[in-house]
Short mmCIF file of C-alpha atoms and ligand atoms in Angstrom, two decimals:
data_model
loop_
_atom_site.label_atom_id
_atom_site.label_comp_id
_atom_site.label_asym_id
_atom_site.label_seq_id
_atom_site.Cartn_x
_atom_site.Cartn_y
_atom_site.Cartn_z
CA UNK A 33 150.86 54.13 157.60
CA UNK A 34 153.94 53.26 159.07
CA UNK A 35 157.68 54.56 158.04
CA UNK A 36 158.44 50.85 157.71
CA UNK A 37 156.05 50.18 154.80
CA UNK A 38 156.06 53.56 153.21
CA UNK A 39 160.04 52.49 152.73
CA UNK A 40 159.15 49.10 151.75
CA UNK A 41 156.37 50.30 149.05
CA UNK A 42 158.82 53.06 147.92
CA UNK A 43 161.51 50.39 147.39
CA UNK A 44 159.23 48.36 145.13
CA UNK A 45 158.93 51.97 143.18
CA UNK A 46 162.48 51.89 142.74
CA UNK A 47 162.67 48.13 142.34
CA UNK A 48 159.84 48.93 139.35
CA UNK A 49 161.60 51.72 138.16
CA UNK A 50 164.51 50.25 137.14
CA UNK A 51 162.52 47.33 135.11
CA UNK A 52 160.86 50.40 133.25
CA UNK A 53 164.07 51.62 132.93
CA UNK A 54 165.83 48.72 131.11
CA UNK A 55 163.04 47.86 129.10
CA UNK A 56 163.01 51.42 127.86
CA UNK A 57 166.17 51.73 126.86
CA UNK A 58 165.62 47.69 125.18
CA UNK A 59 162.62 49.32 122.94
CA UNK A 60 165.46 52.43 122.21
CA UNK A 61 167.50 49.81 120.79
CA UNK A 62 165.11 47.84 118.91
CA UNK A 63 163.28 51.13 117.52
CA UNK A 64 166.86 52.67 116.42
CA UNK A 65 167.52 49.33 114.78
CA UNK A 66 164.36 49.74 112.67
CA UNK A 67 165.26 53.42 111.97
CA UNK A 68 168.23 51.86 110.45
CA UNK A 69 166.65 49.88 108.11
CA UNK A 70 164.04 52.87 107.36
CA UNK A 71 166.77 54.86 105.97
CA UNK A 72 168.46 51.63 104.26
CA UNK A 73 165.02 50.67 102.29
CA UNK A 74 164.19 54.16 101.42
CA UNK A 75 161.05 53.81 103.70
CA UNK A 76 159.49 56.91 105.62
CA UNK A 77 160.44 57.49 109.36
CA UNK A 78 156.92 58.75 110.38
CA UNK A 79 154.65 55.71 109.76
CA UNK A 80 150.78 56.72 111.09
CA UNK A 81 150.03 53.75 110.13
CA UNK A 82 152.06 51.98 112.32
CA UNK A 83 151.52 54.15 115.09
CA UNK A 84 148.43 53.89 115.08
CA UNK A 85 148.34 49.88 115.38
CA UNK A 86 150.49 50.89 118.14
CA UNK A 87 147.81 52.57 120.16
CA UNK A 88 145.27 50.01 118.77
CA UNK A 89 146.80 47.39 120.38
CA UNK A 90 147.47 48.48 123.60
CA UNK A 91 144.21 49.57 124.36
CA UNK A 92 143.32 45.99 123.13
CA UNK A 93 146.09 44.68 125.49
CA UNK A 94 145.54 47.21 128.37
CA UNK A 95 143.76 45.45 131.93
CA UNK A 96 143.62 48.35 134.21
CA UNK A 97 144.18 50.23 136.62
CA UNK A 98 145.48 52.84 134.19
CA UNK A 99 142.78 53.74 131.24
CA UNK A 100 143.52 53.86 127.67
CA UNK A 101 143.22 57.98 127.56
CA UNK A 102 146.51 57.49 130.44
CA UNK A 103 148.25 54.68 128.82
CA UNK A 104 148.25 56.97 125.24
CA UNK A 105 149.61 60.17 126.79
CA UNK A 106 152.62 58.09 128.08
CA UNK A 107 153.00 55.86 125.18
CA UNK A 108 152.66 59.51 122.66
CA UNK A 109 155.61 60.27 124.74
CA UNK A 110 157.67 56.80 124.36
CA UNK A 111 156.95 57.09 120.61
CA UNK A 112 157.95 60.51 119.63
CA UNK A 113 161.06 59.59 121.64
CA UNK A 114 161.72 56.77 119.27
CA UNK A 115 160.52 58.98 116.44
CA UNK A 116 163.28 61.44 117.35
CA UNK A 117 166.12 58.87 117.74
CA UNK A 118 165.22 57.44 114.31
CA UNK A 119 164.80 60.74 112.57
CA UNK A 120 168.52 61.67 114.09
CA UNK A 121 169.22 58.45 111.96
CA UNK A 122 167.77 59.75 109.04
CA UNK A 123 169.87 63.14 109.11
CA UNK A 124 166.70 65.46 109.63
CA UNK A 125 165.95 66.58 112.91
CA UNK A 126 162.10 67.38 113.07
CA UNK A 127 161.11 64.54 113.92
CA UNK A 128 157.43 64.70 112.59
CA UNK A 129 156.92 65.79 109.25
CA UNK A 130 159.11 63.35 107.51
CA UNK A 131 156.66 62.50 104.92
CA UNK A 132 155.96 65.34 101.94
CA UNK A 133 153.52 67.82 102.86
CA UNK A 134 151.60 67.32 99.88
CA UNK A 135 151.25 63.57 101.32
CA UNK A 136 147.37 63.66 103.14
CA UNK A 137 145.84 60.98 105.29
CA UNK A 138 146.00 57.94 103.01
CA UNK A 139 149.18 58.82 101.30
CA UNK A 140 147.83 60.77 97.90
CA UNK A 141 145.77 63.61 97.26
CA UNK A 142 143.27 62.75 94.71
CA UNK A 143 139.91 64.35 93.35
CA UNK A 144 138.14 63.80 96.05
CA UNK A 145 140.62 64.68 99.25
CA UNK A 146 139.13 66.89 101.77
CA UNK A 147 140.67 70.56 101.86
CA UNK A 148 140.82 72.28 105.15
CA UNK A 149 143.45 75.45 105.66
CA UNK A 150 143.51 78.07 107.97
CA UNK A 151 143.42 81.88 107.01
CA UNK A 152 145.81 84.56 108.99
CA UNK A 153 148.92 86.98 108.14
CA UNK A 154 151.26 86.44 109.62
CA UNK A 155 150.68 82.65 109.46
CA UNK A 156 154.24 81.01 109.17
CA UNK A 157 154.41 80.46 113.02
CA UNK A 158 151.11 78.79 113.40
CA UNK A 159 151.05 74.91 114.67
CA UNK A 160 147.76 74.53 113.49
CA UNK A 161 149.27 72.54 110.08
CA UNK A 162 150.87 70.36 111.73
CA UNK A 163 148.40 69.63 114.45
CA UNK A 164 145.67 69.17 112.31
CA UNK A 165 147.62 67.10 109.32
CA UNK A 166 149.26 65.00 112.23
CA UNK A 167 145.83 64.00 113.21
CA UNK A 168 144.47 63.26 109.66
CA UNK A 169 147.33 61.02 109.04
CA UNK A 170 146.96 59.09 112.41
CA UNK A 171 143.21 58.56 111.59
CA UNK A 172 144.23 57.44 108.24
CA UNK A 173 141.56 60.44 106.53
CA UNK A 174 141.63 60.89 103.07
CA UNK A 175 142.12 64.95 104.25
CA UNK A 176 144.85 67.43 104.58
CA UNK A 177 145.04 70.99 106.45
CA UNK A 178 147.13 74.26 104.29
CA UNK A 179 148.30 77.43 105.60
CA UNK A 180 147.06 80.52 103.56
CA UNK A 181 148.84 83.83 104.26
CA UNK A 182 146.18 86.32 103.31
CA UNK A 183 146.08 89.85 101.81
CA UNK A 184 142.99 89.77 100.65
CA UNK A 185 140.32 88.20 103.36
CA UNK A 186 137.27 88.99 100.83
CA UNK A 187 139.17 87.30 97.78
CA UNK A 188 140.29 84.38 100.56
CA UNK A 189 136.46 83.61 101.15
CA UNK A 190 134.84 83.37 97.77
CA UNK A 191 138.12 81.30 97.23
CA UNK A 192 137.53 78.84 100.07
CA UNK A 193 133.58 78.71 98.24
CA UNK A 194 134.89 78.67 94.68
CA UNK A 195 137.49 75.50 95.53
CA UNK A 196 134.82 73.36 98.04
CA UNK A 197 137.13 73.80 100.90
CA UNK A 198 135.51 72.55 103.79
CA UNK A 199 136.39 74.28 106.65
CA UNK A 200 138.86 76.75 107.51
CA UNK A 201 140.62 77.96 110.80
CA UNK A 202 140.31 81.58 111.15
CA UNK A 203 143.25 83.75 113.11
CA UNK A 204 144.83 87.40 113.63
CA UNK A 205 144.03 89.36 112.49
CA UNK A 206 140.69 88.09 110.90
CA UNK A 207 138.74 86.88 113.36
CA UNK A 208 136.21 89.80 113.60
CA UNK A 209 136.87 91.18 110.03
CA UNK A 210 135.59 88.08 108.65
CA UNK A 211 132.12 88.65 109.62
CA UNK A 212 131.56 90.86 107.23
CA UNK A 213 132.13 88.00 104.49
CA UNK A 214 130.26 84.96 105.39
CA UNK A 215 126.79 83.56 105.40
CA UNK A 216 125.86 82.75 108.77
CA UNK A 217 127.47 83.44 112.34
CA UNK A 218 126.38 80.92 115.35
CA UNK A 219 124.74 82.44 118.34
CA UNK A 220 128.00 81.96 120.04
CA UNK A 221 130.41 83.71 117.87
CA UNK A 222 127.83 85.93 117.84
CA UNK A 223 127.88 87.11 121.72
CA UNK A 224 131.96 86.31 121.72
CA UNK A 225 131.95 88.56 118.81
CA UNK A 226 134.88 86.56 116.97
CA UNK A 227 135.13 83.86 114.34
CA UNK A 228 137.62 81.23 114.83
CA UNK A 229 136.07 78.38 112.87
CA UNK A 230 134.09 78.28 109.40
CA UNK A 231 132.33 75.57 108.11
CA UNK A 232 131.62 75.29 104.37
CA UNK A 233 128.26 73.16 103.41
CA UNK A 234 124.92 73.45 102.41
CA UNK A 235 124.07 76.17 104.33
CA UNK A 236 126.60 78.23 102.82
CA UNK A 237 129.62 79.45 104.97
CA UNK A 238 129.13 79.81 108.20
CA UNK A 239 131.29 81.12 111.52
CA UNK A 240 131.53 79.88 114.37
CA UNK A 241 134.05 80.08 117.40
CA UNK A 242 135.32 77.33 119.35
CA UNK A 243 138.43 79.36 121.82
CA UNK A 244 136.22 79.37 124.19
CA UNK A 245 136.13 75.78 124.67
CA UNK A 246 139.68 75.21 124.36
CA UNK A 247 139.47 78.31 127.22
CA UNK A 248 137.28 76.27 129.64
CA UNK A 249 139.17 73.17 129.32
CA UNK A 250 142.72 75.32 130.34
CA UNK A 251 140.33 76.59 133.63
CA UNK A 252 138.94 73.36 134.64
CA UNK A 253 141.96 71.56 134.82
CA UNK A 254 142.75 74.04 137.71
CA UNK A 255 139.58 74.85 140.16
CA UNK A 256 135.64 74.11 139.02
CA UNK A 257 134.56 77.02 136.99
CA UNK A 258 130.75 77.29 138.73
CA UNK A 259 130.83 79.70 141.74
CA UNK A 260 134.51 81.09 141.49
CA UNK A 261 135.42 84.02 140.54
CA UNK A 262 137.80 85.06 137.63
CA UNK A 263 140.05 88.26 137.40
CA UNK A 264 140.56 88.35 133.37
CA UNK A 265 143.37 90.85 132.54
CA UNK A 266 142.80 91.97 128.73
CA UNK A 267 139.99 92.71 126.85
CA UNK A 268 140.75 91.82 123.36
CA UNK A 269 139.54 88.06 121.35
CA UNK A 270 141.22 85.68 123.65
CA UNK A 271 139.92 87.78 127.03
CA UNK A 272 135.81 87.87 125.03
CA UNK A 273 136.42 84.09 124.41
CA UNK A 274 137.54 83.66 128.15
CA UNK A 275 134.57 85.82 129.70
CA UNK A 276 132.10 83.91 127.25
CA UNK A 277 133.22 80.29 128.31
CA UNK A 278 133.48 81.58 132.49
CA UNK A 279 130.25 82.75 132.22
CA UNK A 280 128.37 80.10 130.36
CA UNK A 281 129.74 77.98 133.12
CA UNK A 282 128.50 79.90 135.78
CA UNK A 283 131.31 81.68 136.88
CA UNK A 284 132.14 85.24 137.79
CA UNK A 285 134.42 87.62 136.12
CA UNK A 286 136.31 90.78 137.25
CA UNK A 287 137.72 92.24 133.93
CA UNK A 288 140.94 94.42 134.44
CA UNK A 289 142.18 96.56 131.32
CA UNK A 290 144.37 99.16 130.19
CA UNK A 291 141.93 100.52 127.74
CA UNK A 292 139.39 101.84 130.20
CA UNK A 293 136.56 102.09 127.28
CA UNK A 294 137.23 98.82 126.05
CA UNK A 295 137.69 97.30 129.06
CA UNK A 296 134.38 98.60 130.87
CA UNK A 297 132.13 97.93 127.19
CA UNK A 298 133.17 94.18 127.74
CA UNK A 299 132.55 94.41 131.13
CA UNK A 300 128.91 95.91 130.10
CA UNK A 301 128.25 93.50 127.80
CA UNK A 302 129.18 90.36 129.93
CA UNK A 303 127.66 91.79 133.07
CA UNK A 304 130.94 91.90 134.84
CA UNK A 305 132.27 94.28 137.14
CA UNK A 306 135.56 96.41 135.65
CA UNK A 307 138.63 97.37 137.27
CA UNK A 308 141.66 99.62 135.86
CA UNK A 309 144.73 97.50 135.06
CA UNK A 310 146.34 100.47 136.98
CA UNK A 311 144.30 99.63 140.25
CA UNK A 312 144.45 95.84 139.63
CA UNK A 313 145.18 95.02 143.36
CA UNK A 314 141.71 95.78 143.85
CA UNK A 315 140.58 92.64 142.18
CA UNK A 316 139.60 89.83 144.02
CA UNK A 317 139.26 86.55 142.70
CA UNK A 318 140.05 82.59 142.94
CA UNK A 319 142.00 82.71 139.72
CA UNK A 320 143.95 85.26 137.97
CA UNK A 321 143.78 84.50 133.94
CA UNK A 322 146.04 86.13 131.70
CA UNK A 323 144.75 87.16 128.16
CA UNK A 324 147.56 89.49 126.98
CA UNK A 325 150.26 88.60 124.79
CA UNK A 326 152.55 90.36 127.88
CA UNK A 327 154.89 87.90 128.27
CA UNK A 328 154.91 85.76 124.78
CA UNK A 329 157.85 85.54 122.81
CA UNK A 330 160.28 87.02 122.33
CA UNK A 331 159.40 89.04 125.23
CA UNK A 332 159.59 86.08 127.66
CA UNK A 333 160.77 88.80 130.37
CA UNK A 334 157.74 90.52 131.03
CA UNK A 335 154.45 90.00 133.04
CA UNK A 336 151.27 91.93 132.94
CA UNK A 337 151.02 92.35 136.64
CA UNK A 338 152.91 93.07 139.30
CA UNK A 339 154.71 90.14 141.31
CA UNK A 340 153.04 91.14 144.75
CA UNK A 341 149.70 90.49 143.65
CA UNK A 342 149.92 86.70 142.91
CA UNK A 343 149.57 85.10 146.49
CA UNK A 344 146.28 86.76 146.50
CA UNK A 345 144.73 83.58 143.99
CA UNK A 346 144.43 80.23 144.42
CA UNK A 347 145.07 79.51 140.64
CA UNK A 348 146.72 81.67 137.45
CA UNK A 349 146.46 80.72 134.33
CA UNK A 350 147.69 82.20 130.62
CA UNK A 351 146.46 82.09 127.35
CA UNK A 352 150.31 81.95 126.15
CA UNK A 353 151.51 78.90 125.10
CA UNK A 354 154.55 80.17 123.60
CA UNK A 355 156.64 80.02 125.97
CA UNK A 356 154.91 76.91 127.71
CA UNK A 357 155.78 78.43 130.76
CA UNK A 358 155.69 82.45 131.63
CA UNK A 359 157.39 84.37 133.71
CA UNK A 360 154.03 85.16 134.92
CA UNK A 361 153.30 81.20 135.54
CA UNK A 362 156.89 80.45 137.22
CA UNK A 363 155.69 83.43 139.70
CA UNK A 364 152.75 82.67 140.12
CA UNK A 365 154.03 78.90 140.70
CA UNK A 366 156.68 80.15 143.39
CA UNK A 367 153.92 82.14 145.01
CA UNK A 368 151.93 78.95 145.95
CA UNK A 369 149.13 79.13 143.13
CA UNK A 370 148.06 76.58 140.85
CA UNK A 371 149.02 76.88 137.22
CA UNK A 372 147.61 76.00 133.66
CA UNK A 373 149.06 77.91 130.53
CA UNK A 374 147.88 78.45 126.82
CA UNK A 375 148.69 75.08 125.40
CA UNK A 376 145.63 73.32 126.57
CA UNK A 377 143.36 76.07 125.44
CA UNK A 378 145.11 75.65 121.82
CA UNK A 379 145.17 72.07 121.78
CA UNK A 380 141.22 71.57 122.31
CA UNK A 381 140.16 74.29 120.24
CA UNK A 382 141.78 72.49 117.65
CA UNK A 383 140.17 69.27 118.81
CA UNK A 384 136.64 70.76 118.86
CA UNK A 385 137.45 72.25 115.34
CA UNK A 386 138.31 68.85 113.87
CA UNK A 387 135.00 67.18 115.56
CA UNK A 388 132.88 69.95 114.16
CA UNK A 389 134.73 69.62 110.46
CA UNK A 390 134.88 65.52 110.29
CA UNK A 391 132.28 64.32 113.14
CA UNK A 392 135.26 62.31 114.46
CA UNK A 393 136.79 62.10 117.82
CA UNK A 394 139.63 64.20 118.21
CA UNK A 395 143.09 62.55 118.89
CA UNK A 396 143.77 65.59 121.27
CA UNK A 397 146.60 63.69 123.71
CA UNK A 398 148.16 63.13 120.27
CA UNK A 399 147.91 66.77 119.21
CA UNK A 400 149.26 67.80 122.55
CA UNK A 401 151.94 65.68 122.43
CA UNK A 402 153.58 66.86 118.91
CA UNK A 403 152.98 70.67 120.08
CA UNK A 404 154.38 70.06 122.93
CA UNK A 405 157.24 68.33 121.19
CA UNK A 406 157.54 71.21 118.40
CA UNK A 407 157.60 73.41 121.44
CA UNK A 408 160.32 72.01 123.81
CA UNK A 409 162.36 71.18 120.63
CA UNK A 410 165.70 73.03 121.26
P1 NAP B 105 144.01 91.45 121.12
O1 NAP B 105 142.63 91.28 120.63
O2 NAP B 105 144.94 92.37 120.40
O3 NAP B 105 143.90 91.93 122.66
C1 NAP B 105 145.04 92.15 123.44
C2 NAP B 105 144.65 92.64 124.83
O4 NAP B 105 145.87 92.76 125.57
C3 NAP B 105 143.98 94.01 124.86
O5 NAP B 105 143.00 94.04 125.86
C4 NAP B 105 145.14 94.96 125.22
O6 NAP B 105 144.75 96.05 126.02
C5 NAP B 105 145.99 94.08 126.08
N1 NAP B 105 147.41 94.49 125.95
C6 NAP B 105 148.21 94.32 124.87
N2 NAP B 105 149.43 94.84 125.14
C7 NAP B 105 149.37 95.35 126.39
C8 NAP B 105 150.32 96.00 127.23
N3 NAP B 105 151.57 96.24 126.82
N4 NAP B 105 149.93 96.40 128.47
C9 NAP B 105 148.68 96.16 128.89
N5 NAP B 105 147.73 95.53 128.15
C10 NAP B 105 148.07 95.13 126.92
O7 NAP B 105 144.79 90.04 121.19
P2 NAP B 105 144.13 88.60 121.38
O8 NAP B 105 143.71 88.06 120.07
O9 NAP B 105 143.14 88.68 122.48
O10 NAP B 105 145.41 87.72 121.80
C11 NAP B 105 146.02 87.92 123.06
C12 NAP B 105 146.95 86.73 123.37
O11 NAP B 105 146.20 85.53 123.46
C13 NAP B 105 148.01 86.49 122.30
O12 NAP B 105 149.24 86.23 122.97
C14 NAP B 105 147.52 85.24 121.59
O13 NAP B 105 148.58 84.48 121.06
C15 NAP B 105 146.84 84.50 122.74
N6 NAP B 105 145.83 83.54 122.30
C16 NAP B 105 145.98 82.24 122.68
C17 NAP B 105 145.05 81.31 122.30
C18 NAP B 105 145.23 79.86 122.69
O14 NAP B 105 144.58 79.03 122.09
N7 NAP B 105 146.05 79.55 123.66
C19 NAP B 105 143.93 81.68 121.53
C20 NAP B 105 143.79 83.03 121.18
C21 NAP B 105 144.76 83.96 121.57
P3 NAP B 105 144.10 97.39 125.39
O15 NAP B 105 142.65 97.10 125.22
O16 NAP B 105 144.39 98.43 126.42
O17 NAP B 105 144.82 97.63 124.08
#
């Protein structure tokens, strides 16, 4: 291609830009003028309802070349823009949960709402509420999602049983404890040897694990996971969820440690070779994948490996996602590698939780998108 129409394409960019630009800031305008009127009638700012007409209508309206999956992650963005301009309007600055928390899918909780919650101490932190309410509301579900701080994970189980909850989220520090309490345990929390997900029903309550999906999707979005090899520092829940989802995919793993025992019984039981996290510029691989917490805040300075070692892989990726970005991912990124951090691998083991629990389609851009947005939030 010539310079000559490269400029002449680029100034149709710009040319195109500046139309998106204008009409952006007209839908601003429009959407803080109906904020306005939100706050004078009383009404809520955060109206799933209407967003989801939103979305309904533009896949309705939507001709190509762009497809509906690419036109929602941009208008998620445009929307929780306008969200956030009429929230400011509003006086309350998150944005997203401007409707009561005891407010589920289709506005009440009556007899016969569904009860998810998720089971962890600490448990304040966890996004998981929100993501999973957010998406109830936006799929209009008669449903809603509580966090349960728990000191007592026996007493937590016969409670989920006694109340009909229907599924729970399991985290820290229960994921392997809780084996010990339920009915059943799916081959493949099984071999990960952790319970992230239970599932209350006929068959009683039974475990089953769904990181490791969340971990393949974070890995595929960088190199194909078949024939490459992956050098997984950690051995704990996130790295047996990583190995498990690598392997069932037909890749290899290296697993580096600190723990030598731990490291090399992993390593035994995955049929992976182990190196020392002392000696870890002996492993060779395509793609480097963090599975400490090293580097998660409030420790945002540190990085489980040493600098030097990055150039050596094509791809690094963390299981972090708090900060988005490590230090380990902004070297890596500066080193010439490919990058993926933790938020994917959250984000769809969510979504496959909420497919298993409701047999629905997982609104994961939309899931993304108000993480993200809790995330960034200054
Ligand atoms: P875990 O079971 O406690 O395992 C932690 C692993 O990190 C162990 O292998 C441990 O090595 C190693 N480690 C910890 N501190 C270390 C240090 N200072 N130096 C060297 N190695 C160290 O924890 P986990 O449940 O796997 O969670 C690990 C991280 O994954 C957390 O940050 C968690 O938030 C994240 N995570 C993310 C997702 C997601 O969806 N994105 C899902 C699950 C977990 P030793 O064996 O030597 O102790």
């Amino acid at each position: 291609m010539s310079d000559d129409s490269l400029d002449k394409l680029r100034c149709l960019i710009e040319d195109l830009d500046a139309a998106l630009l204008k009409l952006l800031n007209q839908r601003a305008s429009v959407s803080t003028e109906i904020g306005k009127l939100k706050v004078k009638s009383g009404l809520s700012i955060y109206d799933h309802r209407r967003e989801a007409s939103i979305f309904k209508y533009l896949a309705e309206q939507n001709q190509g070349p762009l497809n509906n999956q690419e036109i929602n992650r941009i208008f998620s963005e445009i929307i929780s823009v306008s969200r956030r301009l009429q929230s400011n309007i509003a006086g309350n600055d998150s944005g997203i949960e401007m409707r009561p928390a005891t407010e589920n899918g289709t506005g009440t909780l009556i007899g016969h709402t569904s009860v998810y919650c998720i089971l962890g101490n600490p448990i304040a932190h966890s996004m998981s509420p929100m993501m999973h309410n957010a998406a109830f509301r936006l799929l209009d579900m008669d449903a809603i999602y509580v966090p349960f701080e728990v000191q007592d994970l026996q007493g937590a189980v016969a409670g989920i049983k006694a109340l009909g909850i229907k599924g729970a989220s399991v985290t820290h520090p229960f994921k392997r404890e809780i084996f010990a309490f339920i009915d059943k345990i799916d081959d493949t929390a099984e071999k990960i040897g952790a319970v992230n997900t239970l599932v209350y029903g006929t068959e009683g309550l039974r475990g089953t694990n769904t990181d490791w999906v969340g971990a393949v999707r974070c890995l595929e979005a960088l190199l194909p996971i078949q024939d490459h090899k992956f050098v997984v520092i950690g051995a704990g829940g996130a790295a047996r969820a990583v190995v498990f989802g690598i392997t069932s995919k037909g890749g290899e793993v290296v697993i580096v440690n600190r723990s030598e025992e731990k490291g090399r019984s992993l390593a035994k039981e995955f049929d992976c070779t182990f190196v020392s996290l002392s000696e870890i510029e002996s492993a060779h691989g395509d793609c480097l994948v963090n599975t400490t917490p090293i580097g998660m805040y409030p420790k945002e300075d540190k990085m489980p490996v040493p600098e030097r070692v990055l150039g050596a892989f094509k791809a690094v990726a963390d299981v972090i996602y708090n900060p988005l970005e490590t230090m380990l991912l902004r070297k890596a990124e500066a080193a010439g590698c490919m990058v993926a951090g933790g938020l994917e691998m959250f984000v769809f083991q969510g979504g496959e939780q909420f497919r298993i629990w409701t047999g629905k389609e997982p609104p994961v851009e939309f899931m993304r998108n108000l993480v993200l947005e809790r995330l960034t939030k200054p």
